[in-house]
Amino acid sequence: MASTALFQSLPFPHKSRNPSKAGGQAALRVRASGKQRRPAEENIRDEARRLKAREEQQVFSAKYVPFKGEGSSGEWYSLDEIVYRSQSGGLLDVEHDLGALKRFDGEYWRSLFDSRVGKTTWPYGSGVWSKKEWVLPEIHDDDIVSAFEGNSNLFWAERFGKHFLGMNDLWVKHCGISHTGSFKDLGMTVLVSQVNRLRKMNRPVVGVGCASTGDTSAALSAYCASAGIPSIVFLPANRISLAQLVQPIANGAFVLSIDTDFDGCMQLIREVTAELPIYLANSLNSLRLEGQKTAAIEILQQFDWQVPDWVIVPGGNLGNIYAFYKGFKMCQDLGLVDKIPRLVCAQAANADPLYLYFKSGWKEFRPVKSTTTFASAIQIGDPVSIDRAVHALKSCDGIVEEATEEELMDAMAQADSTGMFICPHTGVALTALFKLRNTGVIKPTDRTVVVSTAHGLKFTQSKIDYHSRNIKDMACRFANPPMQVKADFGSVMDVLKTYLQKSSEKDGVKSRKHKGGLSIDCTVIFPLGTMPFGGAIASALWANLVLSKPKKG
Ligand SMILES: Cc1ncc(COP(=O)(O)O)c(C=O)c1O
Ligand SMILES: N[C@@H](CCOP(=O)(O)O)C(=O)O
């Protein structure tokens, strides 16, 4: 039985390990409706400080330990130490004091987390910090650097599921609809907050650095800029999208464009951070995964704590697949749910070391030399978290799939045609879903979540190439280029009539095939010169975008 002091130290509900049984729900309602507006001169950080002052001492804690206990016995490090590897050179993991967390039952944690969703209370308005006790329990709220990330949309892919897969319970977790447009924000808020704390403790951290395929660098530079901390990013030259390149530039990072691939940049940043007081922000640093795991907890929360059958995650450096596993496992271990979903890790065929390892029956891992892929953020041949990924997949009867360039681009276009606007990495995950549906591994009624890892707007060039049919050796089956029309009523009417005729024929076939489901065609009219597609009339911008890019294939 926990002590009174322990319960009092928690924000809510006091003296109960089970809020619904002990009037906790009533307390929840009172708290929700009874919160007084803070004084005008106080901001939300000040308010959190004032309220925190009333609370008792911290009762939860976490530390670094060798991953899966693969270190010397009893080896552990405080999170305030700057350490990325165990004494034996292996990976580290953040281990929480599960004993302390277990003094509260699953119902307590579910209610606590649910009570914080979507609020502006510092720092719990963040989807990550709403689970603070499970993330970085000991950090002071004042040190937290947050953009209220997380709480991302779990989108019911009704039309895509029904139309392309015959599924009725398909969901897309839009982690890319986020502050810097990818799931990296979830981990970066944790890492940069800890750096903020270390700097206040006068630890030797002059800046934070990462190697990146574009999303880690965007998140790092934004969070550092918001805290006034220098950031340094190593990018593989000409291998990331323009939108991703401009993100750290705009946020004032020191950007090094290096003539190598991601694996080369990763090697360099590891060497540099071993020499200079630059803190390493890649997912080799296990702090990042503490934030990323909250996406898994959030999925369960969004399903009212019911467990989906499958979760499909695109994999590159392979930190995220482990983070998802860890989030689900903690929920099981702490009694919020009674099982975990099966995970699928999806890789691009041009960068598929995990897939090859899986196919070998986990016999032999060999890094690969990755080649260009439209899913550029996962063009990684030597993933640092390979051991974490294998552990995660083996522990949940997981599967690894891969997608060719044509498959991932077609899947992306198909998803977009149903109203999404996804990134190519999500196209990789959707390809895995297509394959597992075709083989019957995933059933039509299985509740399935596809994790969308970045915003499609970061990858418009790939969509332009596809819809322009400007990709060597790719049929671009779902391309939808605009039609060039003369600016007179007759010409416009002619093309519209042909179009409407065709689409009503198509509709007839469709409605005979599928009963129900929403399918509405739309037509967009661009003024000549601003029209984004089509040879002769391409505007200067468009010509620049299409012609300046090397053809893929
Ligand atoms: C958009 C996107 N999707 C997926 C991934 C893969 O995540 P992980 O490296 O954790 O496997 C990354 C980064 O690697 C990414 O930037
Ligand atoms: N896709 C990543 C690659 C690096 O992964 P990390 O999770 O180890 O930082 C990126 O956007 O840089």
Short mmCIF file of C-alpha atoms and ligand atoms in Angstrom, two decimals, residues 183-184 211-217 244 262 266 281-284 288 292 317 319 377-378 380 384, ligand 2:
data_model
loop_
_atom_site.label_atom_id
_atom_site.label_comp_id
_atom_site.label_asym_id
_atom_site.label_seq_id
_atom_site.Cartn_x
_atom_site.Cartn_y
_atom_site.Cartn_z
CA PHE A 183 7.06 12.40 -35.47
CA LYS A 184 10.55 13.57 -34.51
CA ALA A 211 23.02 13.54 -38.56
CA SER A 212 19.79 13.61 -40.45
CA THR A 213 17.80 12.63 -43.48
CA GLY A 214 15.76 15.78 -42.91
CA ASP A 215 13.24 15.30 -40.13
CA THR A 216 15.46 14.93 -37.07
CA SER A 217 17.34 18.07 -38.16
CA GLN A 244 13.47 19.70 -45.10
CA PHE A 262 23.11 9.37 -43.99
CA MET A 266 25.97 9.41 -38.67
CA ALA A 281 20.44 14.17 -30.70
CA ASN A 282 20.01 11.08 -32.86
CA SER A 283 17.95 8.17 -31.60
CA LEU A 284 21.11 6.38 -30.57
CA ARG A 288 14.48 10.49 -27.77
CA GLN A 292 8.38 8.84 -29.35
CA ASN A 317 17.34 4.08 -38.23
CA GLY A 319 14.43 3.79 -33.14
CA ALA A 377 14.09 9.93 -44.85
CA ILE A 378 14.49 6.17 -44.47
CA ILE A 380 19.54 4.19 -44.14
CA VAL A 384 21.86 2.22 -35.15
N1 LIG B 2 14.86 9.96 -40.57
C1 LIG B 2 15.80 10.41 -39.64
C2 LIG B 2 17.08 9.64 -39.65
C3 LIG B 2 17.80 9.75 -38.34
O1 LIG B 2 17.05 9.09 -37.38
P1 LIG B 2 17.17 9.31 -35.82
O2 LIG B 2 15.82 8.95 -35.33
O3 LIG B 2 18.24 8.41 -35.36
O4 LIG B 2 17.52 10.73 -35.56
C4 LIG B 2 15.99 11.92 -39.88
O5 LIG B 2 15.02 12.56 -40.18
O6 LIG B 2 17.09 12.41 -39.76
#
